[in-house]
Short mmCIF file of N, CA and C in Angstrom, two decimals:
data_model
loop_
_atom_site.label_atom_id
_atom_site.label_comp_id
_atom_site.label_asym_id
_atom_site.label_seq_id
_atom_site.Cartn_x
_atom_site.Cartn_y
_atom_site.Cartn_z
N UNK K 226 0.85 -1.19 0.00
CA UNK K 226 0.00 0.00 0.00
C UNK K 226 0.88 1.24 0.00
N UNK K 227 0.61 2.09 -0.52
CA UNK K 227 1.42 3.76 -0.67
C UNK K 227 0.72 4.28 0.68
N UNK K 228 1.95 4.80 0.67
CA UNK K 228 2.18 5.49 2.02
C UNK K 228 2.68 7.32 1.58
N UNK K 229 1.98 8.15 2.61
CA UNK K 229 2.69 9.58 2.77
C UNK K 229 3.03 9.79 4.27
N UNK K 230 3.95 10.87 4.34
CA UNK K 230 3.96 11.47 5.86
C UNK K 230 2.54 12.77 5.93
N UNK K 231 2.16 12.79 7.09
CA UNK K 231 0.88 13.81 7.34
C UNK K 231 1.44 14.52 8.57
N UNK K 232 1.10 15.50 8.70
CA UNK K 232 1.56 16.24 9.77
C UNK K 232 0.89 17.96 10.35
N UNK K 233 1.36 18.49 10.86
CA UNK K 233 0.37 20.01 11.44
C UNK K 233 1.30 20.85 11.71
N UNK K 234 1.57 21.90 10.64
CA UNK K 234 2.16 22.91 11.32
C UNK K 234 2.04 23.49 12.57
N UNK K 235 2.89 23.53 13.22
CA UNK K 235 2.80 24.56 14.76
C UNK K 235 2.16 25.77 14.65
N UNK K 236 2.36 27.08 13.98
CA UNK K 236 1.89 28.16 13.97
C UNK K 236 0.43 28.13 13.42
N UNK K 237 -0.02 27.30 12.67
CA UNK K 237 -1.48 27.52 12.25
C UNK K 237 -2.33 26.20 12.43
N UNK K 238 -1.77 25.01 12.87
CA UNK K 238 -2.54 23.87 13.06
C UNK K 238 -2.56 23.50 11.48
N UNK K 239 -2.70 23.57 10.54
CA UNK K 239 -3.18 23.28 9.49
C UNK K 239 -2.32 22.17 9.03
N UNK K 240 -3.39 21.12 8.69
CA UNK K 240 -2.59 19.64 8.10
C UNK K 240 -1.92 19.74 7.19
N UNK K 241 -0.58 19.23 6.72
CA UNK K 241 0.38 19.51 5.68
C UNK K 241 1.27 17.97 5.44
N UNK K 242 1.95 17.60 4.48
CA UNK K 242 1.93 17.12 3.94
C UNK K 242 3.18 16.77 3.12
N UNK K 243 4.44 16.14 3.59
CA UNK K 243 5.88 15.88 3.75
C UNK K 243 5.59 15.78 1.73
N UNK K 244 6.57 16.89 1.33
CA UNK K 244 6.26 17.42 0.09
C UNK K 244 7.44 16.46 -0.97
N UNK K 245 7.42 16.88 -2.13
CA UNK K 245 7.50 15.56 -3.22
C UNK K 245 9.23 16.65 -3.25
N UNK K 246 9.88 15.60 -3.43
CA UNK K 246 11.47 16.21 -3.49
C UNK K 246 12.21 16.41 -2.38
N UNK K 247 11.53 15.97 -1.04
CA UNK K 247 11.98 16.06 0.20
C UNK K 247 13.41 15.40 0.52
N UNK K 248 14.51 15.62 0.93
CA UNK K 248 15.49 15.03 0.84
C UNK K 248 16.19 15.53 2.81
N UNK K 249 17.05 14.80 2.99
CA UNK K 249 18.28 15.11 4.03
C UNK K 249 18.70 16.51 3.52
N UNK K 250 18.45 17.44 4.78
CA UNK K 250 18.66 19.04 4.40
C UNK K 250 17.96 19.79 3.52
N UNK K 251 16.95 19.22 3.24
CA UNK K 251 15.56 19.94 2.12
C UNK K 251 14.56 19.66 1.87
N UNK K 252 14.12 19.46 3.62
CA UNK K 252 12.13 19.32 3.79
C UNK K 252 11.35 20.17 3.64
N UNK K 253 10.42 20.01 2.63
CA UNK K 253 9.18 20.87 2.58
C UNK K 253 8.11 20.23 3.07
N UNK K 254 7.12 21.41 2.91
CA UNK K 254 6.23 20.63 3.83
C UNK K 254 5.24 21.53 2.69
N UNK K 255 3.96 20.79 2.10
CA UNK K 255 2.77 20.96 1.25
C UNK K 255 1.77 20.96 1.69
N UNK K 256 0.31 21.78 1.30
CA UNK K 256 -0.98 21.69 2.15
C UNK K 256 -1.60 20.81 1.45
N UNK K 257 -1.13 20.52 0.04
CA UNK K 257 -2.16 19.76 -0.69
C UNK K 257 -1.61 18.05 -0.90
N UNK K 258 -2.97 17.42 -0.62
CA UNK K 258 -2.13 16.35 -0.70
C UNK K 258 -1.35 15.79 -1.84
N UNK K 259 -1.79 15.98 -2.99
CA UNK K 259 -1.16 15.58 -4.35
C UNK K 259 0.73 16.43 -4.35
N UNK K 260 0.75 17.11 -3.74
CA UNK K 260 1.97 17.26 -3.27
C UNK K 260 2.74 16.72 -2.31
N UNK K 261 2.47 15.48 -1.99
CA UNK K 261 3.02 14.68 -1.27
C UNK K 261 4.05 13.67 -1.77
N UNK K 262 5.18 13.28 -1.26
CA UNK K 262 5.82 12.71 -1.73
C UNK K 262 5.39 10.76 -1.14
N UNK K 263 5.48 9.99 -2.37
CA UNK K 263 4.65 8.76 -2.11
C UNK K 263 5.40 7.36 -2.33
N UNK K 264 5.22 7.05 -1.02
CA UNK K 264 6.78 6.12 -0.88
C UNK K 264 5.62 4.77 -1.16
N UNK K 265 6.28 3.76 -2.23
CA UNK K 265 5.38 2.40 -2.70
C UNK K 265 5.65 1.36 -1.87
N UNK K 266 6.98 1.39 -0.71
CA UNK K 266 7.13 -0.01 0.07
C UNK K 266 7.27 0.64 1.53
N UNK K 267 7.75 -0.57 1.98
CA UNK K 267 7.88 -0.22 3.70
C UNK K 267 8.82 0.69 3.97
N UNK K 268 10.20 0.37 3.49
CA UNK K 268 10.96 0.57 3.26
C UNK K 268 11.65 2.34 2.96
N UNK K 269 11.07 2.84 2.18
CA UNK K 269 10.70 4.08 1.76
C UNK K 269 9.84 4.53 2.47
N UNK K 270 8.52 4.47 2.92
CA UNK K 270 7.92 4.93 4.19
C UNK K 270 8.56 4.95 4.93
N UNK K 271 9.62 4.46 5.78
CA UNK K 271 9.98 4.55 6.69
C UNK K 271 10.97 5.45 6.37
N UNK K 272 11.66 5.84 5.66
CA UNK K 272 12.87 6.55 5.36
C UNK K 272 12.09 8.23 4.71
N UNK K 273 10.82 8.17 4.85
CA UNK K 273 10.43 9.40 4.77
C UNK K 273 9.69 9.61 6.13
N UNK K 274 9.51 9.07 6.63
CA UNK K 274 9.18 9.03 8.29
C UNK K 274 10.23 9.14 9.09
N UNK K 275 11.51 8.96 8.72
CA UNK K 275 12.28 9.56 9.47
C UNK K 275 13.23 10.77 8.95
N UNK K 276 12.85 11.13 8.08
CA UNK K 276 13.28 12.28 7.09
C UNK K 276 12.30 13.66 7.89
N UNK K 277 11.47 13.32 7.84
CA UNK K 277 9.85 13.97 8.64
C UNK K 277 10.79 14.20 10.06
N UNK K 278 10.46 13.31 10.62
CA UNK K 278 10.85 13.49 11.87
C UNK K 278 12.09 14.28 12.86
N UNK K 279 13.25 13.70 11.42
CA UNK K 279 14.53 14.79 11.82
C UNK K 279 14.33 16.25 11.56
N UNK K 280 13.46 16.41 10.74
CA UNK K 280 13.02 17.71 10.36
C UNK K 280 12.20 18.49 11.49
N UNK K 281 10.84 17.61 12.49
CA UNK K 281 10.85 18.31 13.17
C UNK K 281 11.77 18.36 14.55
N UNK K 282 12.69 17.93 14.71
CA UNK K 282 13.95 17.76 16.00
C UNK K 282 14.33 19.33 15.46
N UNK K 283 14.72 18.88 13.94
CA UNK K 283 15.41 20.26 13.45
C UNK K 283 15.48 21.71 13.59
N UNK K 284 14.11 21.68 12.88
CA UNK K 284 12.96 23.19 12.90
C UNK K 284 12.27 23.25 13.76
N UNK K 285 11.47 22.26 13.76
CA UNK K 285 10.19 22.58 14.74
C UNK K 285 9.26 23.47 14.03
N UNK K 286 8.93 23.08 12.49
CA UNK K 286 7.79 23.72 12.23
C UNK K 286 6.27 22.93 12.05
N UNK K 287 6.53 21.79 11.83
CA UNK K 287 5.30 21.11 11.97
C UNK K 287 5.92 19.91 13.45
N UNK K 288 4.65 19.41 13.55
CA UNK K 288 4.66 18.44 14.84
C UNK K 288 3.62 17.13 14.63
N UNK K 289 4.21 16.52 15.37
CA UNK K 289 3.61 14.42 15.14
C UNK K 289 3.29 14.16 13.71
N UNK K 290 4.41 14.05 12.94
CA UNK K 290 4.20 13.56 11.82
C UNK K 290 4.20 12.02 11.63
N UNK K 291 3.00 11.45 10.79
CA UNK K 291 3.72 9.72 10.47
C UNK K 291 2.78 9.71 9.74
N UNK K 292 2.30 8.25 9.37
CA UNK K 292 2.15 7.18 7.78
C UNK K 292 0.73 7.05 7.92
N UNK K 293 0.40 7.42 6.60
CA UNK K 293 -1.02 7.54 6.38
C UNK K 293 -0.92 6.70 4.80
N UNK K 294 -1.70 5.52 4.43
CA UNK K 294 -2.13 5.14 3.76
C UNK K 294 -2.87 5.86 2.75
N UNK K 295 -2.64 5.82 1.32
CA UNK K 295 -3.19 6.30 0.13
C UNK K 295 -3.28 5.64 -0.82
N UNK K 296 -4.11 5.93 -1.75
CA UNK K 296 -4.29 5.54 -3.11
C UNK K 296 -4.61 6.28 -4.07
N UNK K 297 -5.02 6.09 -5.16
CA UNK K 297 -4.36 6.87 -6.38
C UNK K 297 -6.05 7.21 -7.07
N UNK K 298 -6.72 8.14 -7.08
CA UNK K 298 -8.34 7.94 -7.43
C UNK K 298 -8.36 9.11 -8.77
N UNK K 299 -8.58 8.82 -9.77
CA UNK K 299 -8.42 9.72 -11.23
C UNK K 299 -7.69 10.68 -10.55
N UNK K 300 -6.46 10.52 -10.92
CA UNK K 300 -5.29 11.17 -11.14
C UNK K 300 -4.98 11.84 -9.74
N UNK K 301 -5.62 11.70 -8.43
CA UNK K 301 -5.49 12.56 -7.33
C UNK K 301 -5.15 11.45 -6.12
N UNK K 302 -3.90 11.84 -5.33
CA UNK K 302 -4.35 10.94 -3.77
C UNK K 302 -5.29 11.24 -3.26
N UNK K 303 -5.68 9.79 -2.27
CA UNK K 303 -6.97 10.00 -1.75
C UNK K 303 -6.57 8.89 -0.37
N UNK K 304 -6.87 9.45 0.80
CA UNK K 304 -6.32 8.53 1.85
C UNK K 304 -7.43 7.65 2.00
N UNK K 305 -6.73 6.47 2.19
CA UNK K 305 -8.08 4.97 2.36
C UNK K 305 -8.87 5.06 4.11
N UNK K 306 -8.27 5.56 4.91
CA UNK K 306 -9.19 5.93 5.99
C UNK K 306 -9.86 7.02 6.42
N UNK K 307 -11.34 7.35 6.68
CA UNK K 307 -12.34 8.36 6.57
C UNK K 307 -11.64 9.06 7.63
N UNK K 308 -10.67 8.91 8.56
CA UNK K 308 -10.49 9.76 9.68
C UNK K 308 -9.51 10.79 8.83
N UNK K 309 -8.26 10.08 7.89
CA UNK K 309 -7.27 10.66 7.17
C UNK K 309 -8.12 11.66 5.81
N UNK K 310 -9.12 11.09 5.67
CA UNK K 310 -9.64 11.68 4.32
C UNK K 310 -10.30 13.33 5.15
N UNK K 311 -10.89 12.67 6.44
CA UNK K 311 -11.52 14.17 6.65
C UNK K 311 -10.66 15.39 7.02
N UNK K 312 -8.94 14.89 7.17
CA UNK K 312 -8.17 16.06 8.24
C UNK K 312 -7.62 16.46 6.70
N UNK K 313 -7.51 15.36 5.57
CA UNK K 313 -6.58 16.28 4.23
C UNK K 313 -7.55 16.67 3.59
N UNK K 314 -8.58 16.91 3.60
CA UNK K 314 -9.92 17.30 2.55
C UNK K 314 -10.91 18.14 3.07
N UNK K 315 -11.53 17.83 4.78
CA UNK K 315 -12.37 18.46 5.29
C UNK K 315 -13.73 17.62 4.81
N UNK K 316 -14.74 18.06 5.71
CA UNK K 316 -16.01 17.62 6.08
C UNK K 316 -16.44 17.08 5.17
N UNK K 317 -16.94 15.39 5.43
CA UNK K 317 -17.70 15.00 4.42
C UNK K 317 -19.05 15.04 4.32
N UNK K 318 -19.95 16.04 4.86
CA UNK K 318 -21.03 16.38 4.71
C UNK K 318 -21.13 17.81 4.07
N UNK K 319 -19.98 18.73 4.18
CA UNK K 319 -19.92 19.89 3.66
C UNK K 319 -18.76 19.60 2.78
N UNK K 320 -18.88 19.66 1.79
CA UNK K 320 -18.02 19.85 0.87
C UNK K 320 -17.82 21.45 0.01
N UNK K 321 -17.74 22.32 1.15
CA UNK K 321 -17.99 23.83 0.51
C UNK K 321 -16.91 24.06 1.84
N UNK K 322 -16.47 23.63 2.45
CA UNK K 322 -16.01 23.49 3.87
C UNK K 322 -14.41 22.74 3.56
N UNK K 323 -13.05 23.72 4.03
CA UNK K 323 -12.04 22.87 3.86
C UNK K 323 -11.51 22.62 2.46
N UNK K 324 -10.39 22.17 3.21
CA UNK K 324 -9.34 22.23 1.71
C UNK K 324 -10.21 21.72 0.51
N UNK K 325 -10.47 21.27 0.55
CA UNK K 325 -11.48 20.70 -0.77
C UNK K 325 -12.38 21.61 -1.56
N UNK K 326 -12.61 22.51 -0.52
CA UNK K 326 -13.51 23.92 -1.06
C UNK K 326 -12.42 24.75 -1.74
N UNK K 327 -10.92 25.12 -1.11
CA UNK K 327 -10.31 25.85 -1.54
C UNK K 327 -9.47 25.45 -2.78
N UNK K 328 -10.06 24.43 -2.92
CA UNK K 328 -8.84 23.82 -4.38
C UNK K 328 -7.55 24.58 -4.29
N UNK K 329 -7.08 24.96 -5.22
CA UNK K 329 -5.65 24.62 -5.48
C UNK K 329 -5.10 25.54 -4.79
N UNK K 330 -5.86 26.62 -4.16
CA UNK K 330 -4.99 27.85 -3.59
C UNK K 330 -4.79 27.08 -1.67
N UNK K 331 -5.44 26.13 -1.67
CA UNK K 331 -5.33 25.62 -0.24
C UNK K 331 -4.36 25.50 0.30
#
């Protein structure tokens, strides 16, 4: 199963999203999930989970980052658990509500 890191910036709470090109000495961090960088084995999850993690020892700009399950739904990630889908997307009864409302400027 594909895996991302998920995580919350400190200064605004807002869920974000261990970004695609992330390397040792050059973590970003993305609001959207399709900007996530998407590790296909264990192996790689774990080595972006701890890429994540040294980053926040580092900075300290986001906090409790780890592994959230995804999959691939016409052309967009989409996390396979409703708890993960509601914190990267927002309300699934309001869909005018949350990143999902704000498309791409989110």
């Amino acid at each position: 199963m594909a895996q991302i890191v998920i995580a919350n910036y400190l200064g605004s709470g807002r869920v974000v999203f261990l970004a695609k090109g992330s390397s040792e000495g050059s973590v970003a961090w993305g609001e959207l999930i399709d900007t996530a960088e998407v590790a296909a084995d264990d192996a790689r999850a774990n080595a972006l989970l701890a890429l994540a993690e040294a980053d926040v020892a580092e900075r300290n700009v986001v906090m409790d980052p780890y592994l959230i399950d995804v999959e691939e739904e016409g052309g967009s990630l989409r996390p396979t658990k409703y708890r993960e889908a509601i914190r990267a997307l927002g309300p699934t009864v309001r869909q005018d509500l949350g990143k999902q409302a704000e498309g791409a400027e989110a």
